[in-house]
Amino acid sequence: MLPEGLVLHHGHLDAAAQAGLLSALREVARAAPPRRMETRGGRRMSVAMTSAGRLGWVSDAKGYRYEPRQPSDALWPPIPEAALAIWRAVSGWKEPPDCLLLNHYGEGARMGLHQDRDENAFDAPVVSVSLGDPARFRFGGLERSERTRSFELLSGDVLVMGGPSRLIWHGVDRIRFGVSPLLDKGGRLNLTMRVVREG
Ligand code: SIN
Ligand code: FE2
């Protein structure tokens, strides 16, 4: 049993839908190349990230924030329709997301426990889509100190973090590299869509 507001749509995307979304995300990555950013503390993340939408998520020594432009000064590419269709199907939210954050996990990449709290819009859910290699997703409660549990996210799975689970601590322990044939070079893509309010 998952906590209220954390909803797994296992196998939401069939093979054709995964391939279609993947090719749309390749366009995003062409227009806005993923980068391994630095955390506030100056450590380089193992996951490479980029964004699509009105705002993109960035991290550097100044901290975590949303920016209307890429470091190159270009606007972020639009959120692909295939991703917006998933948002409409599972979010229960009227407005479209402002940001699609695209994460690429190569061999050995992981993501430490964190909360998604740079959005100032905690009434709107975060919708997360997994493609490629399986990932061990870990989640806890609203306090960092709470006990955590984990389960595996597979290619085509869609996870909603909303309601009382919008601000849960979560992360990715590891991926099982090379298990999925979806990405030519192996690895995993995760995209999260978010509503962002400034200020
Ligand atoms: C994230 O929390 O930003 C990523 C979660 C995931 O990769 O499944
Ligand atoms: Fe997150």
XYZ file of C-alpha atoms and ligand atoms in Angstrom:
208
model
C 0.000 0.000 0.000
C 1.325 3.413 -0.947
C 0.535 6.509 1.138
C -2.405 8.681 0.106
C -1.488 10.885 -2.863
C 1.356 8.674 -4.110
C -0.204 6.833 -7.049
C 1.581 4.376 -9.327
C 0.146 3.832 -12.810
C 2.124 0.714 -13.615
C 2.534 0.148 -17.353
C 0.703 3.361 -18.290
C 2.711 3.585 -21.535
C 2.810 0.624 -23.901
C 5.844 -0.044 -26.122
C 4.629 2.238 -28.921
C 3.863 5.092 -26.525
C 7.292 4.717 -24.905
C 9.005 4.887 -28.304
C 6.967 7.948 -29.288
C 7.748 9.773 -26.054
C 11.423 8.852 -26.340
C 11.753 10.386 -29.785
C 10.053 13.578 -28.570
C 12.483 13.720 -25.642
C 15.421 13.328 -28.022
C 14.243 16.583 -29.642
C 14.198 18.241 -26.227
C 17.742 17.046 -25.530
C 18.902 18.347 -28.914
C 17.479 21.800 -28.220
C 18.605 21.852 -24.571
C 21.513 19.451 -23.947
C 21.393 17.667 -20.545
C 24.171 18.670 -18.150
C 25.466 17.271 -14.889
C 24.867 20.266 -12.663
C 26.434 21.118 -9.348
C 24.521 21.022 -6.102
C 24.390 24.009 -3.807
C 27.174 22.325 -1.878
C 29.428 22.150 -4.968
C 29.095 18.434 -5.699
C 28.521 17.326 -9.289
C 25.325 15.286 -9.661
C 25.561 11.848 -11.270
C 22.294 12.464 -13.151
C 22.357 14.698 -16.271
C 19.413 17.098 -16.473
C 17.652 19.452 -18.811
C 14.184 20.982 -19.099
C 11.349 21.854 -21.421
C 8.572 24.353 -20.900
C 8.140 27.942 -19.788
C 10.664 27.426 -16.996
C 13.627 25.123 -16.520
C 15.099 23.831 -13.276
C 18.735 24.719 -12.669
C 21.227 24.145 -9.889
C 24.570 25.752 -9.146
C 26.470 27.313 -6.254
C 23.668 29.885 -5.911
C 21.156 27.126 -5.234
C 18.163 25.468 -6.871
C 15.669 27.523 -8.873
C 13.574 27.805 -12.023
C 14.857 29.981 -14.881
C 13.063 31.155 -18.044
C 16.221 30.671 -20.113
C 18.939 28.095 -20.627
C 22.526 28.963 -19.642
C 23.069 29.691 -23.388
C 20.295 32.340 -23.101
C 17.995 30.353 -25.412
C 14.440 29.643 -24.290
C 13.690 26.068 -23.199
C 12.053 23.885 -25.878
C 8.302 23.267 -25.596
C 6.967 20.354 -23.543
C 6.202 17.546 -26.031
C 2.539 16.767 -26.641
C 3.143 13.100 -25.725
C 4.157 14.240 -22.231
C 1.250 16.677 -21.898
C -1.141 13.849 -22.754
C 0.179 11.871 -19.756
C -0.261 14.930 -17.534
C -3.875 15.305 -18.661
C -4.566 11.622 -18.093
C -3.239 11.330 -14.536
C -2.696 14.718 -12.862
C -6.291 15.767 -12.211
C -5.019 19.316 -12.697
C -6.670 21.797 -15.086
C -3.629 23.836 -16.096
C -0.695 22.389 -18.016
C 2.680 22.028 -16.282
C 5.211 24.889 -16.504
C 8.251 22.635 -16.468
C 9.243 19.207 -17.678
C 12.494 18.226 -15.975
C 14.321 15.480 -17.857
C 16.793 13.290 -15.948
C 19.234 10.909 -17.601
C 20.690 8.129 -15.450
C 23.763 6.452 -16.899
C 25.502 3.477 -15.295
C 25.980 4.108 -11.570
C 23.842 7.251 -11.441
C 21.579 7.808 -8.455
C 19.642 10.570 -6.793
C 19.791 11.250 -3.081
C 16.683 11.695 -0.951
C 15.139 15.137 -1.463
C 11.828 16.980 -1.556
C 10.559 18.758 -4.692
C 9.984 22.138 -3.133
C 11.236 24.818 -5.523
C 7.826 25.221 -7.186
C 5.756 27.288 -4.737
C 2.745 25.323 -5.979
C 2.348 22.417 -3.609
C -1.363 22.048 -4.348
C -0.490 20.784 -7.853
C 0.937 17.265 -8.208
C 4.275 16.218 -9.679
C 3.892 13.610 -12.441
C 6.908 11.349 -13.015
C 7.418 9.101 -16.055
C 10.069 6.365 -16.320
C 11.693 5.079 -19.525
C 14.473 2.526 -19.992
C 16.304 0.663 -17.237
C 14.521 -0.200 -13.946
C 15.152 2.099 -10.986
C 14.889 1.450 -7.251
C 12.685 4.373 -6.123
C 12.881 5.186 -2.406
C 10.358 7.278 -0.518
C 9.655 8.283 3.049
C 7.328 10.781 4.660
C 7.205 14.527 5.097
C 10.088 14.486 7.576
C 13.611 13.536 6.544
C 13.898 11.271 9.588
C 10.904 9.083 8.735
C 11.329 5.448 7.779
C 11.670 4.867 4.030
C 10.472 2.116 1.718
C 11.315 1.352 -1.898
C 9.915 -0.212 -5.014
C 11.058 -0.558 -8.606
C 9.960 1.808 -11.367
C 9.904 0.204 -14.807
C 9.829 1.617 -18.318
C 6.350 2.969 -19.021
C 5.422 3.468 -15.363
C 3.882 6.794 -14.318
C 4.032 7.939 -10.688
C 1.973 10.814 -9.286
C 3.120 12.626 -6.155
C 0.201 14.753 -5.087
C -2.112 15.661 -2.243
C -0.632 14.682 1.129
C 2.319 13.040 -0.678
C 3.312 16.105 -2.703
C 6.239 16.913 -0.421
C 7.442 13.450 0.552
C 11.163 12.748 0.634
C 12.178 10.581 -2.315
C 15.144 9.526 -4.421
C 16.624 6.802 -6.593
C 19.017 4.299 -4.974
C 20.278 2.795 -8.213
C 19.293 1.656 -11.662
C 19.728 -1.801 -13.131
C 21.870 -0.721 -16.051
C 21.453 -2.442 -19.410
C 18.275 -4.360 -18.530
C 15.910 -2.466 -20.854
C 16.441 -2.423 -24.626
C 14.676 0.955 -24.992
C 17.720 3.267 -24.921
C 20.454 2.372 -27.442
C 23.260 2.892 -24.940
C 21.334 1.659 -21.902
C 20.380 3.818 -18.957
C 17.202 5.427 -17.764
C 15.236 8.572 -18.514
C 12.878 10.045 -15.977
C 10.766 13.071 -16.636
C 8.844 15.000 -14.061
C 6.234 17.613 -14.890
C 5.582 20.416 -12.440
C 3.416 23.477 -11.990
C 5.647 26.375 -10.868
C 4.549 29.606 -9.283
C 7.023 32.431 -9.012
C 7.710 34.228 -5.786
C 13.287 13.095 -9.162
O 12.894 12.983 -8.017
O 13.514 14.190 -9.675
C 13.518 11.871 -10.017
C 12.797 10.659 -9.583
C 13.072 9.524 -10.523
O 14.076 9.567 -11.246
O 12.289 8.569 -10.550
Fe 12.226 14.758 -7.035
